[in-house]
């Protein structure tokens, strides 16, 4: 799945990195649901951070959003993200049909 940022109605959510992570994962979940899958089908994510110093905050929100499911993950700092986002998350999911 293509990268998702913490956007609702075309605007970034307020509340910083944690809020953006929560919303980005909610956006992933919504797209997955449209394909008959869910977050438990995610096998790998890539997290892009505008500031690698936000890793700990991102990680806390990420773990809370995924719960006990722990897909493989990598995280990178990047120069900029769409809409000035602090975080973008892309995912690979597998759902046998």
Short mmCIF file of N, CA, C and O in Angstrom, two decimals:
data_model
loop_
_atom_site.label_atom_id
_atom_site.label_comp_id
_atom_site.label_asym_id
_atom_site.label_seq_id
_atom_site.Cartn_x
_atom_site.Cartn_y
_atom_site.Cartn_z
N UNK A 1 0.84 -1.16 0.00
CA UNK A 1 0.00 0.00 0.00
C UNK A 1 0.89 1.22 0.00
O UNK A 1 1.91 1.27 0.69
N UNK A 2 0.47 2.22 -0.77
CA UNK A 2 1.26 3.44 -0.85
C UNK A 2 1.29 4.13 0.51
O UNK A 2 0.46 3.89 1.37
N UNK A 3 2.28 5.00 0.67
CA UNK A 3 2.45 5.69 1.93
C UNK A 3 1.25 6.53 2.31
O UNK A 3 0.62 7.17 1.48
N UNK A 4 0.96 6.52 3.61
CA UNK A 4 -0.15 7.30 4.16
C UNK A 4 0.41 8.29 5.17
O UNK A 4 1.29 7.95 5.97
N UNK A 5 -0.11 9.50 5.11
CA UNK A 5 0.23 10.51 6.11
C UNK A 5 -1.01 10.73 6.98
O UNK A 5 -2.09 10.23 6.69
N UNK A 6 -0.85 11.48 8.05
CA UNK A 6 -1.93 11.71 8.99
C UNK A 6 -2.92 12.77 8.52
O UNK A 6 -3.01 13.84 9.11
N UNK A 7 -3.63 12.45 7.47
CA UNK A 7 -4.56 13.40 6.84
C UNK A 7 -6.01 12.96 7.04
O UNK A 7 -6.32 11.78 6.90
N UNK A 8 -6.84 13.94 7.35
CA UNK A 8 -8.29 13.75 7.37
C UNK A 8 -8.89 14.91 6.60
O UNK A 8 -8.56 16.07 6.87
N UNK A 9 -9.71 14.61 5.62
CA UNK A 9 -10.36 15.67 4.84
C UNK A 9 -9.39 16.58 4.12
O UNK A 9 -9.67 17.76 3.94
N UNK A 10 -8.22 16.05 3.75
CA UNK A 10 -7.25 16.83 3.01
C UNK A 10 -6.30 17.66 3.84
O UNK A 10 -5.44 18.35 3.30
N UNK A 11 -6.44 17.60 5.17
CA UNK A 11 -5.56 18.39 6.06
C UNK A 11 -4.90 17.49 7.08
O UNK A 11 -5.50 16.52 7.56
N UNK A 12 -3.66 17.84 7.44
CA UNK A 12 -2.97 17.10 8.49
C UNK A 12 -3.71 17.27 9.81
O UNK A 12 -4.21 18.35 10.11
N UNK A 13 -3.75 16.21 10.59
CA UNK A 13 -4.35 16.29 11.92
C UNK A 13 -3.45 17.13 12.82
O UNK A 13 -2.24 17.20 12.61
N UNK A 14 -4.04 17.74 13.80
CA UNK A 14 -3.26 18.49 14.78
C UNK A 14 -2.84 17.54 15.90
O UNK A 14 -3.47 16.51 16.12
N UNK A 15 -1.77 17.87 16.59
CA UNK A 15 -1.32 17.05 17.70
C UNK A 15 0.05 16.45 17.51
O UNK A 15 0.49 15.64 18.31
N UNK A 16 0.73 16.84 16.44
CA UNK A 16 2.11 16.42 16.24
C UNK A 16 2.28 15.00 15.75
O UNK A 16 1.36 14.40 15.19
N UNK A 17 3.46 14.47 15.98
CA UNK A 17 3.87 13.18 15.45
C UNK A 17 2.93 12.06 15.90
O UNK A 17 2.48 11.25 15.09
N UNK A 18 2.62 11.99 17.18
CA UNK A 18 1.78 10.91 17.69
C UNK A 18 0.42 10.91 17.01
O UNK A 18 -0.08 9.85 16.59
N UNK A 19 -0.19 12.06 16.88
CA UNK A 19 -1.50 12.16 16.23
C UNK A 19 -1.41 11.79 14.75
O UNK A 19 -2.29 11.13 14.21
N UNK A 20 -0.32 12.20 14.10
CA UNK A 20 -0.15 11.87 12.68
C UNK A 20 0.06 10.37 12.48
O UNK A 20 -0.46 9.79 11.53
N UNK A 21 0.81 9.74 13.36
CA UNK A 21 1.01 8.29 13.27
C UNK A 21 -0.32 7.58 13.44
O UNK A 21 -0.67 6.69 12.66
N UNK A 22 -1.05 7.95 14.46
CA UNK A 22 -2.36 7.32 14.71
C UNK A 22 -3.27 7.45 13.49
O UNK A 22 -3.91 6.49 13.07
N UNK A 23 -3.31 8.64 12.89
CA UNK A 23 -4.18 8.85 11.73
C UNK A 23 -3.66 8.14 10.49
O UNK A 23 -4.43 7.58 9.73
N UNK A 24 -2.34 8.14 10.29
CA UNK A 24 -1.77 7.43 9.14
C UNK A 24 -2.12 5.95 9.20
O UNK A 24 -2.49 5.34 8.19
N UNK A 25 -2.03 5.36 10.39
CA UNK A 25 -2.37 3.94 10.54
C UNK A 25 -3.87 3.73 10.39
O UNK A 25 -4.30 2.74 9.80
N UNK A 26 -4.67 4.66 10.85
CA UNK A 26 -6.13 4.57 10.63
C UNK A 26 -6.42 4.63 9.13
O UNK A 26 -7.30 3.90 8.63
N UNK A 27 -5.70 5.46 8.40
CA UNK A 27 -5.87 5.55 6.95
C UNK A 27 -5.46 4.23 6.28
O UNK A 27 -6.14 3.75 5.37
N UNK A 28 -4.34 3.64 6.74
CA UNK A 28 -3.94 2.33 6.23
C UNK A 28 -5.04 1.31 6.48
O UNK A 28 -5.40 0.54 5.59
N UNK A 29 -5.56 1.29 7.71
CA UNK A 29 -6.61 0.32 8.06
C UNK A 29 -7.84 0.48 7.18
O UNK A 29 -8.45 -0.50 6.75
N UNK A 30 -8.21 1.71 6.88
CA UNK A 30 -9.38 1.97 6.04
C UNK A 30 -9.16 1.44 4.62
O UNK A 30 -10.05 0.82 4.03
N UNK A 31 -7.97 1.68 4.08
CA UNK A 31 -7.66 1.17 2.73
C UNK A 31 -7.63 -0.35 2.72
O UNK A 31 -8.12 -0.99 1.79
N UNK A 32 -7.04 -0.94 3.75
CA UNK A 32 -7.00 -2.40 3.85
C UNK A 32 -8.41 -2.98 3.94
O UNK A 32 -8.71 -3.98 3.29
N UNK A 33 -9.26 -2.35 4.73
CA UNK A 33 -10.64 -2.83 4.87
C UNK A 33 -11.35 -2.84 3.52
O UNK A 33 -12.15 -3.74 3.24
N UNK A 34 -11.05 -1.86 2.69
CA UNK A 34 -11.65 -1.80 1.36
C UNK A 34 -11.23 -2.97 0.48
O UNK A 34 -11.88 -3.26 -0.53
N UNK A 35 -10.14 -3.64 0.87
CA UNK A 35 -9.66 -4.81 0.13
C UNK A 35 -9.94 -6.10 0.88
O UNK A 35 -9.41 -7.16 0.54
N UNK A 36 -10.76 -6.01 1.93
CA UNK A 36 -11.10 -7.21 2.70
C UNK A 36 -10.00 -7.67 3.63
O UNK A 36 -9.93 -8.84 4.00
N UNK A 37 -9.12 -6.77 4.03
CA UNK A 37 -8.01 -7.10 4.92
C UNK A 37 -8.01 -6.15 6.12
O UNK A 37 -8.87 -5.27 6.22
N UNK A 38 -7.05 -6.32 7.00
CA UNK A 38 -6.94 -5.47 8.17
C UNK A 38 -5.49 -5.31 8.57
O UNK A 38 -4.58 -5.84 7.92
N UNK A 39 -5.25 -4.60 9.65
CA UNK A 39 -3.88 -4.37 10.11
C UNK A 39 -3.16 -5.67 10.44
O UNK A 39 -1.94 -5.74 10.30
N UNK A 40 -3.88 -6.71 10.85
CA UNK A 40 -3.23 -7.98 11.15
C UNK A 40 -2.67 -8.65 9.90
O UNK A 40 -1.86 -9.58 10.00
N UNK A 41 -3.07 -8.18 8.72
CA UNK A 41 -2.53 -8.70 7.47
C UNK A 41 -1.24 -8.00 7.05
O UNK A 41 -0.59 -8.42 6.10
N UNK A 42 -0.89 -6.92 7.73
CA UNK A 42 0.34 -6.19 7.40
C UNK A 42 1.54 -7.02 7.82
O UNK A 42 1.63 -7.47 8.97
N UNK A 43 2.46 -7.21 6.88
CA UNK A 43 3.66 -8.00 7.17
C UNK A 43 4.92 -7.14 7.24
O UNK A 43 5.92 -7.56 7.81
N UNK A 44 4.88 -5.94 6.66
CA UNK A 44 6.05 -5.06 6.65
C UNK A 44 5.61 -3.63 6.48
O UNK A 44 4.71 -3.34 5.70
N UNK A 45 6.21 -2.73 7.23
CA UNK A 45 5.98 -1.30 7.04
C UNK A 45 7.31 -0.59 6.88
O UNK A 45 8.35 -1.05 7.34
N UNK A 46 7.23 0.55 6.22
CA UNK A 46 8.35 1.47 6.15
C UNK A 46 7.83 2.81 6.67
O UNK A 46 6.79 3.29 6.22
N UNK A 47 8.53 3.35 7.63
CA UNK A 47 8.15 4.63 8.24
C UNK A 47 9.17 5.68 7.82
O UNK A 47 10.37 5.50 8.00
N UNK A 48 8.67 6.76 7.26
CA UNK A 48 9.51 7.88 6.85
C UNK A 48 9.26 9.02 7.84
O UNK A 48 8.11 9.41 8.07
N UNK A 49 10.33 9.53 8.42
CA UNK A 49 10.23 10.61 9.41
C UNK A 49 10.94 11.86 8.90
O UNK A 49 12.07 11.79 8.41
N UNK A 50 10.29 12.99 9.05
CA UNK A 50 10.92 14.26 8.68
C UNK A 50 12.04 14.59 9.66
O UNK A 50 12.98 15.30 9.31
N UNK A 51 11.97 14.06 10.88
CA UNK A 51 12.99 14.29 11.91
C UNK A 51 13.21 12.98 12.65
O UNK A 51 12.31 12.52 13.37
N UNK A 52 14.36 12.35 12.49
CA UNK A 52 14.64 11.07 13.14
C UNK A 52 14.59 11.20 14.66
O UNK A 52 14.37 10.22 15.38
N UNK A 53 14.69 12.41 15.17
CA UNK A 53 14.53 12.65 16.60
C UNK A 53 13.14 12.34 17.11
O UNK A 53 12.93 12.21 18.31
N UNK A 54 12.18 12.20 16.19
CA UNK A 54 10.80 11.85 16.54
C UNK A 54 10.58 10.34 16.63
O UNK A 54 9.45 9.89 16.85
N UNK A 55 11.66 9.55 16.48
CA UNK A 55 11.50 8.10 16.44
C UNK A 55 10.79 7.55 17.68
O UNK A 55 9.86 6.75 17.57
N UNK A 56 11.20 7.95 18.87
CA UNK A 56 10.61 7.40 20.09
C UNK A 56 9.11 7.73 20.18
O UNK A 56 8.30 6.86 20.54
N UNK A 57 8.74 8.95 19.85
CA UNK A 57 7.33 9.34 19.87
C UNK A 57 6.55 8.55 18.83
O UNK A 57 5.45 8.04 19.11
N UNK A 58 7.13 8.42 17.62
CA UNK A 58 6.48 7.62 16.58
C UNK A 58 6.32 6.19 17.04
O UNK A 58 5.26 5.59 16.89
N UNK A 59 7.36 5.62 17.62
CA UNK A 59 7.33 4.22 18.02
C UNK A 59 6.24 3.94 19.05
O UNK A 59 5.54 2.93 18.97
N UNK A 60 6.10 4.83 20.00
CA UNK A 60 5.06 4.66 21.03
C UNK A 60 3.67 4.66 20.40
O UNK A 60 2.84 3.79 20.71
N UNK A 61 3.40 5.60 19.51
CA UNK A 61 2.10 5.67 18.85
C UNK A 61 1.90 4.48 17.89
O UNK A 61 0.79 3.94 17.78
N UNK A 62 2.96 4.07 17.22
CA UNK A 62 2.92 2.95 16.29
C UNK A 62 2.54 1.66 17.02
O UNK A 62 1.66 0.92 16.61
N UNK A 63 3.22 1.39 18.14
CA UNK A 63 2.94 0.19 18.94
C UNK A 63 1.51 0.21 19.45
O UNK A 63 0.81 -0.79 19.42
N UNK A 64 1.06 1.37 19.91
CA UNK A 64 -0.32 1.48 20.40
C UNK A 64 -1.32 1.19 19.29
O UNK A 64 -2.33 0.52 19.52
N UNK A 65 -1.05 1.66 18.09
CA UNK A 65 -1.99 1.47 16.98
C UNK A 65 -2.01 0.04 16.47
O UNK A 65 -3.07 -0.48 16.13
N UNK A 66 -0.86 -0.62 16.43
CA UNK A 66 -0.80 -1.99 15.93
C UNK A 66 -1.11 -3.02 17.01
O UNK A 66 -1.37 -4.19 16.70
N UNK A 67 -1.09 -2.62 18.27
CA UNK A 67 -1.40 -3.56 19.34
C UNK A 67 -0.39 -4.68 19.40
O UNK A 67 0.81 -4.46 19.26
N UNK A 68 -0.86 -5.91 19.58
CA UNK A 68 0.02 -7.06 19.72
C UNK A 68 0.64 -7.52 18.40
O UNK A 68 1.56 -8.31 18.39
N UNK A 69 0.09 -7.03 17.29
CA UNK A 69 0.62 -7.40 15.98
C UNK A 69 1.90 -6.61 15.73
O UNK A 69 1.92 -5.39 15.88
N UNK A 70 2.97 -7.28 15.36
CA UNK A 70 4.26 -6.61 15.16
C UNK A 70 4.82 -6.94 13.78
O UNK A 70 5.68 -7.81 13.64
N UNK A 71 4.35 -6.24 12.74
CA UNK A 71 4.95 -6.48 11.42
C UNK A 71 6.39 -6.00 11.40
O UNK A 71 6.78 -5.13 12.19
N UNK A 72 7.19 -6.57 10.51
CA UNK A 72 8.56 -6.09 10.33
C UNK A 72 8.50 -4.61 9.96
O UNK A 72 7.55 -4.16 9.31
N UNK A 73 9.51 -3.85 10.40
CA UNK A 73 9.47 -2.41 10.14
C UNK A 73 10.87 -1.86 9.95
O UNK A 73 11.82 -2.31 10.58
N UNK A 74 10.96 -0.89 9.07
CA UNK A 74 12.17 -0.09 8.97
C UNK A 74 11.74 1.37 9.03
O UNK A 74 10.59 1.70 8.72
N UNK A 75 12.65 2.23 9.48
CA UNK A 75 12.34 3.65 9.60
C UNK A 75 13.53 4.46 9.09
O UNK A 75 14.68 4.10 9.33
N UNK A 76 13.21 5.53 8.38
CA UNK A 76 14.23 6.38 7.78
C UNK A 76 13.89 7.85 7.98
O UNK A 76 12.72 8.22 7.99
N UNK A 77 14.92 8.67 8.09
CA UNK A 77 14.74 10.11 8.06
C UNK A 77 14.78 10.56 6.60
O UNK A 77 15.58 10.04 5.82
N UNK A 78 13.92 11.48 6.25
CA UNK A 78 13.87 12.02 4.89
C UNK A 78 13.88 13.54 4.96
O UNK A 78 13.60 14.12 6.00
N UNK A 79 14.18 14.17 3.84
CA UNK A 79 14.28 15.63 3.81
C UNK A 79 12.93 16.31 3.96
O UNK A 79 12.82 17.36 4.59
N UNK A 80 11.89 15.73 3.38
CA UNK A 80 10.55 16.33 3.45
C UNK A 80 9.52 15.28 3.09
O UNK A 80 9.82 14.29 2.43
N UNK A 81 8.28 15.52 3.54
CA UNK A 81 7.16 14.63 3.26
C UNK A 81 5.99 15.43 2.69
O UNK A 81 5.92 16.65 2.88
N UNK A 82 5.06 14.76 2.01
CA UNK A 82 3.91 15.47 1.44
C UNK A 82 3.15 16.27 2.49
O UNK A 82 3.00 15.82 3.64
N UNK A 83 2.67 17.42 2.10
CA UNK A 83 1.86 18.31 2.94
C UNK A 83 2.58 18.78 4.19
O UNK A 83 1.96 19.25 5.13
N UNK A 84 3.90 18.63 4.22
CA UNK A 84 4.65 19.03 5.41
C UNK A 84 4.48 18.07 6.57
O UNK A 84 4.73 18.43 7.72
N UNK A 85 4.06 16.84 6.28
CA UNK A 85 3.84 15.84 7.33
C UNK A 85 5.12 15.52 8.08
O UNK A 85 6.23 15.64 7.53
N UNK A 86 4.97 15.09 9.32
CA UNK A 86 6.11 14.67 10.14
C UNK A 86 6.42 13.19 9.91
O UNK A 86 7.55 12.76 10.13
N UNK A 87 5.42 12.43 9.45
CA UNK A 87 5.58 10.99 9.28
C UNK A 87 4.73 10.49 8.12
O UNK A 87 3.65 11.03 7.85
N UNK A 88 5.25 9.48 7.43
CA UNK A 88 4.50 8.78 6.38
C UNK A 88 4.77 7.30 6.58
O UNK A 88 5.91 6.90 6.87
N UNK A 89 3.74 6.48 6.43
CA UNK A 89 3.88 5.04 6.64
C UNK A 89 3.33 4.31 5.43
O UNK A 89 2.18 4.53 5.02
N UNK A 90 4.18 3.43 4.86
CA UNK A 90 3.71 2.56 3.79
C UNK A 90 3.69 1.14 4.33
O UNK A 90 4.38 0.84 5.31
N UNK A 91 2.89 0.29 3.71
CA UNK A 91 2.74 -1.07 4.24
C UNK A 91 2.63 -2.10 3.12
O UNK A 91 2.11 -1.80 2.05
N UNK A 92 3.12 -3.27 3.44
CA UNK A 92 2.91 -4.46 2.61
C UNK A 92 2.00 -5.37 3.43
O UNK A 92 2.24 -5.59 4.63
N UNK A 93 0.95 -5.85 2.79
CA UNK A 93 0.02 -6.74 3.49
C UNK A 93 -0.20 -7.99 2.64
O UNK A 93 -0.11 -7.95 1.41
N UNK A 94 -0.51 -9.09 3.32
CA UNK A 94 -0.82 -10.34 2.64
C UNK A 94 -2.16 -10.84 3.16
O UNK A 94 -2.36 -10.94 4.38
N UNK A 95 -3.04 -11.13 2.26
CA UNK A 95 -4.34 -11.67 2.63
C UNK A 95 -4.71 -12.78 1.66
O UNK A 95 -5.02 -12.51 0.50
N UNK A 96 -4.63 -14.04 2.10
CA UNK A 96 -4.99 -15.12 1.20
C UNK A 96 -6.48 -15.08 0.90
O UNK A 96 -7.29 -14.84 1.78
N UNK A 97 -6.79 -15.26 -0.36
CA UNK A 97 -8.21 -15.25 -0.76
C UNK A 97 -8.55 -16.54 -1.42
O UNK A 97 -7.82 -17.17 -2.04
#
